[in-house]
Amino acid sequence: MSKVREIEPFDKRSIDLTKFKPDLTAKDIKKLLGPVGTISIFPFLPIETLRPTKTIGRGRTNLTIIAPTIVQIDAAAPFASFDRRTQSRKPAIQMHFQPSGYGITSVATYIMEFTIQAFGQSTFTLDGSAGPGTVLNNGTKVLNGPTRVSLVLQNVPPSQETFGFLEQSSGGSWNWVSVQVRFPDLVATL
């Protein structure tokens, strides 16, 4: 009698998120947004974090997951895996964010941060829309290993439905772990 084998067994690997280094530090964001001086940094908690186990936020905040090779929810650290070499369409993760869904009532700047792990050098397009606002730090990104990639959405009206995406154009496989949106760290120039 043959034993039936699971197609994709439980993944027991854990992920140490402290090893996912951000591409933009608070000082880098300060340089993008204004003049530099002596800096004190006070971080904000995320407004929303979406991941494979939570794909919908408040209002119209949600994810679009394009061409994954597997979405592993029952893993120790849930992930969606992508591989450009096996797809006819470019793999991507996209977050839609509606500030008013979180009770935000004024124009604001947001950081949309994608947490991924690239297994070898891969090239991505980071882009999005801030409506009448401005998108900063967009463009081509060459990534390798665990990293957090940041898109800055500046001067977004509260009713504006924004989005940001990370789309692979070349390279090997990669895992997406989460995407979060937050206010920029409070940076005091003394």
PDB file of C-alpha atoms in Angstrom:
ATOM      1  CA  MET A   1       0.000   0.000   0.000  1.00  0.00           C
ATOM      2  CA  SER A   2       1.539   3.323  -1.023  1.00  0.00           C
ATOM      3  CA  LYS A   3       1.456   6.276   1.309  1.00  0.00           C
ATOM      4  CA  VAL A   4       0.050   9.565   0.009  1.00  0.00           C
ATOM      5  CA  ARG A   5       2.547  12.398   0.302  1.00  0.00           C
ATOM      6  CA  GLU A   6       1.650  16.034   0.883  1.00  0.00           C
ATOM      7  CA  ILE A   7       2.175  18.168  -2.201  1.00  0.00           C
ATOM      8  CA  GLU A   8       3.709  20.967  -0.135  1.00  0.00           C
ATOM      9  CA  PRO A   9       4.488  20.017   3.490  1.00  0.00           C
ATOM     10  CA  PHE A  10       4.441  22.380   6.449  1.00  0.00           C
ATOM     11  CA  ASP A  11       7.405  24.737   6.200  1.00  0.00           C
ATOM     12  CA  LYS A  12       9.157  24.845   9.584  1.00  0.00           C
ATOM     13  CA  ARG A  13      11.668  27.536   8.622  1.00  0.00           C
ATOM     14  CA  SER A  14      11.428  30.672  10.714  1.00  0.00           C
ATOM     15  CA  ILE A  15      12.295  34.172   9.568  1.00  0.00           C
ATOM     16  CA  ASP A  16      14.239  36.680  11.660  1.00  0.00           C
ATOM     17  CA  LEU A  17      12.748  40.006  10.553  1.00  0.00           C
ATOM     18  CA  THR A  18      15.628  41.915  12.179  1.00  0.00           C
ATOM     19  CA  LYS A  19      17.815  40.626   9.335  1.00  0.00           C
ATOM     20  CA  PHE A  20      15.625  42.370   6.739  1.00  0.00           C
ATOM     21  CA  LYS A  21      17.440  45.680   6.409  1.00  0.00           C
ATOM     22  CA  PRO A  22      15.525  48.724   5.124  1.00  0.00           C
ATOM     23  CA  ASP A  23      16.686  50.358   1.918  1.00  0.00           C
ATOM     24  CA  LEU A  24      15.871  53.807   3.348  1.00  0.00           C
ATOM     25  CA  THR A  25      16.879  54.909   6.844  1.00  0.00           C
ATOM     26  CA  ALA A  26      15.063  57.713   8.649  1.00  0.00           C
ATOM     27  CA  LYS A  27      17.927  60.012   7.606  1.00  0.00           C
ATOM     28  CA  ASP A  28      17.479  58.981   3.950  1.00  0.00           C
ATOM     29  CA  ILE A  29      13.769  59.776   4.155  1.00  0.00           C
ATOM     30  CA  LYS A  30      14.574  63.136   5.745  1.00  0.00           C
ATOM     31  CA  LYS A  31      16.882  63.905   2.792  1.00  0.00           C
ATOM     32  CA  LEU A  32      14.072  63.056   0.370  1.00  0.00           C
ATOM     33  CA  LEU A  33      11.560  65.242   2.197  1.00  0.00           C
ATOM     34  CA  GLY A  34      13.552  68.283   3.284  1.00  0.00           C
ATOM     35  CA  PRO A  35      16.771  69.950   4.474  1.00  0.00           C
ATOM     36  CA  VAL A  36      19.184  68.066   6.733  1.00  0.00           C
ATOM     37  CA  GLY A  37      20.374  69.227  10.153  1.00  0.00           C
ATOM     38  CA  THR A  38      21.064  67.593  13.508  1.00  0.00           C
ATOM     39  CA  ILE A  39      18.511  64.810  13.632  1.00  0.00           C
ATOM     40  CA  SER A  40      16.567  63.076  16.411  1.00  0.00           C
ATOM     41  CA  ILE A  41      14.389  60.196  15.223  1.00  0.00           C
ATOM     42  CA  PHE A  42      11.080  59.061  16.752  1.00  0.00           C
ATOM     43  CA  PRO A  43       9.562  56.094  14.859  1.00  0.00           C
ATOM     44  CA  PHE A  44       5.820  55.526  14.316  1.00  0.00           C
ATOM     45  CA  LEU A  45       4.175  52.118  14.418  1.00  0.00           C
ATOM     46  CA  PRO A  46       2.683  50.864  11.130  1.00  0.00           C
ATOM     47  CA  ILE A  47      -0.814  52.026  10.193  1.00  0.00           C
ATOM     48  CA  GLU A  48      -1.408  48.643   8.532  1.00  0.00           C
ATOM     49  CA  THR A  49       0.582  45.490   7.825  1.00  0.00           C
ATOM     50  CA  LEU A  50      -0.696  43.038   5.220  1.00  0.00           C
ATOM     51  CA  ARG A  51       0.776  39.568   4.738  1.00  0.00           C
ATOM     52  CA  PRO A  52      -0.257  36.223   3.269  1.00  0.00           C
ATOM     53  CA  THR A  53      -2.513  35.557   6.280  1.00  0.00           C
ATOM     54  CA  LYS A  54      -4.115  39.034   6.211  1.00  0.00           C
ATOM     55  CA  THR A  55      -4.770  40.404   2.730  1.00  0.00           C
ATOM     56  CA  ILE A  56      -7.472  42.992   3.454  1.00  0.00           C
ATOM     57  CA  GLY A  57      -7.277  46.104   5.623  1.00  0.00           C
ATOM     58  CA  ARG A  58      -9.781  48.883   6.359  1.00  0.00           C
ATOM     59  CA  GLY A  59     -11.670  50.802   3.700  1.00  0.00           C
ATOM     60  CA  ARG A  60     -10.356  49.725   0.306  1.00  0.00           C
ATOM     61  CA  THR A  61      -6.918  48.715   1.615  1.00  0.00           C
ATOM     62  CA  ASN A  62      -5.989  45.339   0.126  1.00  0.00           C
ATOM     63  CA  LEU A  63      -3.395  43.282  -1.719  1.00  0.00           C
ATOM     64  CA  THR A  64      -3.012  42.114  -5.284  1.00  0.00           C
ATOM     65  CA  ILE A  65      -0.683  39.111  -5.514  1.00  0.00           C
ATOM     66  CA  ILE A  66       0.375  38.531  -9.137  1.00  0.00           C
ATOM     67  CA  ALA A  67       1.766  35.206 -10.412  1.00  0.00           C
ATOM     68  CA  PRO A  68       3.011  33.506  -7.232  1.00  0.00           C
ATOM     69  CA  THR A  69       4.430  30.008  -7.577  1.00  0.00           C
ATOM     70  CA  ILE A  70       3.137  29.131  -4.086  1.00  0.00           C
ATOM     71  CA  VAL A  71       1.426  30.869  -1.177  1.00  0.00           C
ATOM     72  CA  GLN A  72       2.372  28.976   2.007  1.00  0.00           C
ATOM     73  CA  ILE A  73       0.016  30.022   4.824  1.00  0.00           C
ATOM     74  CA  ASP A  74       0.696  27.174   7.261  1.00  0.00           C
ATOM     75  CA  ALA A  75       4.449  27.829   7.411  1.00  0.00           C
ATOM     76  CA  ALA A  76       6.153  28.950  10.612  1.00  0.00           C
ATOM     77  CA  ALA A  77       6.535  32.298   8.802  1.00  0.00           C
ATOM     78  CA  PRO A  78       3.821  32.497   6.075  1.00  0.00           C
ATOM     79  CA  PHE A  79       5.046  33.684   2.660  1.00  0.00           C
ATOM     80  CA  ALA A  80       4.256  33.906  -1.030  1.00  0.00           C
ATOM     81  CA  SER A  81       7.019  32.682  -3.323  1.00  0.00           C
ATOM     82  CA  PHE A  82       7.651  34.007  -6.834  1.00  0.00           C
ATOM     83  CA  ASP A  83       9.986  33.053  -9.680  1.00  0.00           C
ATOM     84  CA  ARG A  84      10.215  35.163 -12.853  1.00  0.00           C
ATOM     85  CA  ARG A  85      11.821  32.272 -14.725  1.00  0.00           C
ATOM     86  CA  THR A  86       8.656  30.161 -14.468  1.00  0.00           C
ATOM     87  CA  GLN A  87       6.060  32.832 -15.294  1.00  0.00           C
ATOM     88  CA  SER A  88       4.673  34.306 -18.482  1.00  0.00           C
ATOM     89  CA  ARG A  89       3.645  37.387 -16.482  1.00  0.00           C
ATOM     90  CA  LYS A  90       5.976  39.426 -14.264  1.00  0.00           C
ATOM     91  CA  PRO A  91       5.469  38.442 -10.602  1.00  0.00           C
ATOM     92  CA  ALA A  92       4.460  41.298  -8.310  1.00  0.00           C
ATOM     93  CA  ILE A  93       3.000  42.270  -4.986  1.00  0.00           C
ATOM     94  CA  GLN A  94       0.814  45.383  -4.879  1.00  0.00           C
ATOM     95  CA  MET A  95      -0.821  47.154  -1.950  1.00  0.00           C
ATOM     96  CA  HIS A  96      -3.787  49.492  -2.302  1.00  0.00           C
ATOM     97  CA  PHE A  97      -4.131  51.911   0.626  1.00  0.00           C
ATOM     98  CA  GLN A  98      -7.033  54.209   1.505  1.00  0.00           C
ATOM     99  CA  PRO A  99      -6.046  56.632   4.314  1.00  0.00           C
ATOM    100  CA  SER A 100      -9.641  57.618   5.183  1.00  0.00           C
ATOM    101  CA  GLY A 101     -10.383  53.961   5.993  1.00  0.00           C
ATOM    102  CA  TYR A 102      -8.126  54.446   9.041  1.00  0.00           C
ATOM    103  CA  GLY A 103      -9.760  57.699  10.165  1.00  0.00           C
ATOM    104  CA  ILE A 104      -7.049  59.894   8.639  1.00  0.00           C
ATOM    105  CA  THR A 105      -8.519  63.310   7.793  1.00  0.00           C
ATOM    106  CA  SER A 106      -5.621  65.395   6.497  1.00  0.00           C
ATOM    107  CA  VAL A 107      -3.034  65.361   3.729  1.00  0.00           C
ATOM    108  CA  ALA A 108      -0.081  63.206   4.803  1.00  0.00           C
ATOM    109  CA  THR A 109       3.067  61.398   3.674  1.00  0.00           C
ATOM    110  CA  TYR A 110       3.315  57.602   3.931  1.00  0.00           C
ATOM    111  CA  ILE A 111       6.043  54.981   3.648  1.00  0.00           C
ATOM    112  CA  MET A 112       4.948  51.734   1.966  1.00  0.00           C
ATOM    113  CA  GLU A 113       7.521  49.082   2.847  1.00  0.00           C
ATOM    114  CA  PHE A 114       7.772  45.670   1.142  1.00  0.00           C
ATOM    115  CA  THR A 115       9.568  42.916   3.106  1.00  0.00           C
ATOM    116  CA  ILE A 116      11.069  40.311   0.772  1.00  0.00           C
ATOM    117  CA  GLN A 117      13.862  37.780   0.535  1.00  0.00           C
ATOM    118  CA  ALA A 118      15.535  37.436  -2.879  1.00  0.00           C
ATOM    119  CA  PHE A 119      17.466  34.201  -3.443  1.00  0.00           C
ATOM    120  CA  GLY A 120      20.195  35.643  -5.647  1.00  0.00           C
ATOM    121  CA  GLN A 121      20.374  38.959  -7.452  1.00  0.00           C
ATOM    122  CA  SER A 122      17.021  40.049  -8.907  1.00  0.00           C
ATOM    123  CA  THR A 123      15.816  43.237 -10.566  1.00  0.00           C
ATOM    124  CA  PHE A 124      12.522  44.854  -9.568  1.00  0.00           C
ATOM    125  CA  THR A 125      10.446  47.887 -10.474  1.00  0.00           C
ATOM    126  CA  LEU A 126       9.193  49.816  -7.430  1.00  0.00           C
ATOM    127  CA  ASP A 127       6.428  52.267  -8.274  1.00  0.00           C
ATOM    128  CA  GLY A 128       2.948  53.440  -7.386  1.00  0.00           C
ATOM    129  CA  SER A 129       0.537  56.340  -7.301  1.00  0.00           C
ATOM    130  CA  ALA A 130      -0.065  59.036  -4.703  1.00  0.00           C
ATOM    131  CA  GLY A 131      -2.929  60.601  -6.686  1.00  0.00           C
ATOM    132  CA  PRO A 132      -2.225  64.354  -6.804  1.00  0.00           C
ATOM    133  CA  GLY A 133       0.701  63.792  -4.416  1.00  0.00           C
ATOM    134  CA  THR A 134       4.249  62.737  -5.286  1.00  0.00           C
ATOM    135  CA  VAL A 135       5.890  59.293  -5.411  1.00  0.00           C
ATOM    136  CA  LEU A 136       9.515  59.236  -4.193  1.00  0.00           C
ATOM    137  CA  ASN A 137      12.175  56.489  -4.245  1.00  0.00           C
ATOM    138  CA  ASN A 138      10.488  54.711  -7.141  1.00  0.00           C
ATOM    139  CA  GLY A 139      12.443  53.107  -9.963  1.00  0.00           C
ATOM    140  CA  THR A 140      14.582  50.049 -10.648  1.00  0.00           C
ATOM    141  CA  LYS A 141      15.913  48.183  -7.605  1.00  0.00           C
ATOM    142  CA  VAL A 142      18.507  45.385  -7.724  1.00  0.00           C
ATOM    143  CA  LEU A 143      18.008  43.253  -4.612  1.00  0.00           C
ATOM    144  CA  ASN A 144      19.622  40.207  -3.045  1.00  0.00           C
ATOM    145  CA  GLY A 145      18.908  38.567   0.315  1.00  0.00           C
ATOM    146  CA  PRO A 146      16.502  39.742   3.017  1.00  0.00           C
ATOM    147  CA  THR A 147      15.510  43.376   2.567  1.00  0.00           C
ATOM    148  CA  ARG A 148      12.778  45.943   3.099  1.00  0.00           C
ATOM    149  CA  VAL A 149      12.070  48.161   0.091  1.00  0.00           C
ATOM    150  CA  SER A 150      10.409  51.543   0.702  1.00  0.00           C
ATOM    151  CA  LEU A 151       8.169  53.624  -1.533  1.00  0.00           C
ATOM    152  CA  VAL A 152       7.407  57.155  -0.298  1.00  0.00           C
ATOM    153  CA  LEU A 153       3.937  58.562  -1.057  1.00  0.00           C
ATOM    154  CA  GLN A 154       4.075  62.298  -0.309  1.00  0.00           C
ATOM    155  CA  ASN A 155       1.168  64.748   0.193  1.00  0.00           C
ATOM    156  CA  VAL A 156      -1.634  62.194  -0.191  1.00  0.00           C
ATOM    157  CA  PRO A 157      -5.209  63.485   0.401  1.00  0.00           C
ATOM    158  CA  PRO A 158      -7.114  61.350   2.949  1.00  0.00           C
ATOM    159  CA  SER A 159      -9.781  60.247   0.443  1.00  0.00           C
ATOM    160  CA  GLN A 160      -7.206  59.238  -2.186  1.00  0.00           C
ATOM    161  CA  GLU A 161      -6.894  55.541  -2.920  1.00  0.00           C
ATOM    162  CA  THR A 162      -3.155  55.044  -3.400  1.00  0.00           C
ATOM    163  CA  PHE A 163      -1.129  52.030  -4.403  1.00  0.00           C
ATOM    164  CA  GLY A 164       2.429  50.795  -4.533  1.00  0.00           C
ATOM    165  CA  PHE A 165       3.924  47.734  -6.146  1.00  0.00           C
ATOM    166  CA  LEU A 166       7.130  45.732  -6.385  1.00  0.00           C
ATOM    167  CA  GLU A 167       7.341  43.877  -9.716  1.00  0.00           C
ATOM    168  CA  GLN A 168      10.152  41.513 -10.677  1.00  0.00           C
ATOM    169  CA  SER A 169      11.646  42.013 -14.141  1.00  0.00           C
ATOM    170  CA  SER A 170      14.568  39.549 -13.963  1.00  0.00           C
ATOM    171  CA  GLY A 171      16.423  37.200 -11.657  1.00  0.00           C
ATOM    172  CA  GLY A 172      15.603  34.139  -9.603  1.00  0.00           C
ATOM    173  CA  SER A 173      13.087  33.209  -6.970  1.00  0.00           C
ATOM    174  CA  TRP A 174      12.041  35.434  -4.067  1.00  0.00           C
ATOM    175  CA  ASN A 175       9.674  35.331  -1.116  1.00  0.00           C
ATOM    176  CA  TRP A 176       7.328  38.104  -0.056  1.00  0.00           C
ATOM    177  CA  VAL A 177       6.641  38.237   3.690  1.00  0.00           C
ATOM    178  CA  SER A 178       4.676  41.457   4.289  1.00  0.00           C
ATOM    179  CA  VAL A 179       3.959  44.994   3.179  1.00  0.00           C
ATOM    180  CA  GLN A 180       3.215  47.782   5.607  1.00  0.00           C
ATOM    181  CA  VAL A 181       2.207  51.389   5.380  1.00  0.00           C
ATOM    182  CA  ARG A 182       3.215  53.911   8.014  1.00  0.00           C
ATOM    183  CA  PHE A 183       3.894  57.563   8.568  1.00  0.00           C
ATOM    184  CA  PRO A 184       7.548  58.592   8.163  1.00  0.00           C
ATOM    185  CA  ASP A 185       9.480  58.601  11.413  1.00  0.00           C
ATOM    186  CA  LEU A 186       9.147  61.883  13.259  1.00  0.00           C
ATOM    187  CA  VAL A 187      12.480  63.579  12.587  1.00  0.00           C
ATOM    188  CA  ALA A 188      13.337  66.602  14.715  1.00  0.00           C
ATOM    189  CA  THR A 189      16.011  68.945  13.394  1.00  0.00           C
ATOM    190  CA  LEU A 190      17.753  70.641  16.299  1.00  0.00           C
TER     191      LEU A 190
END
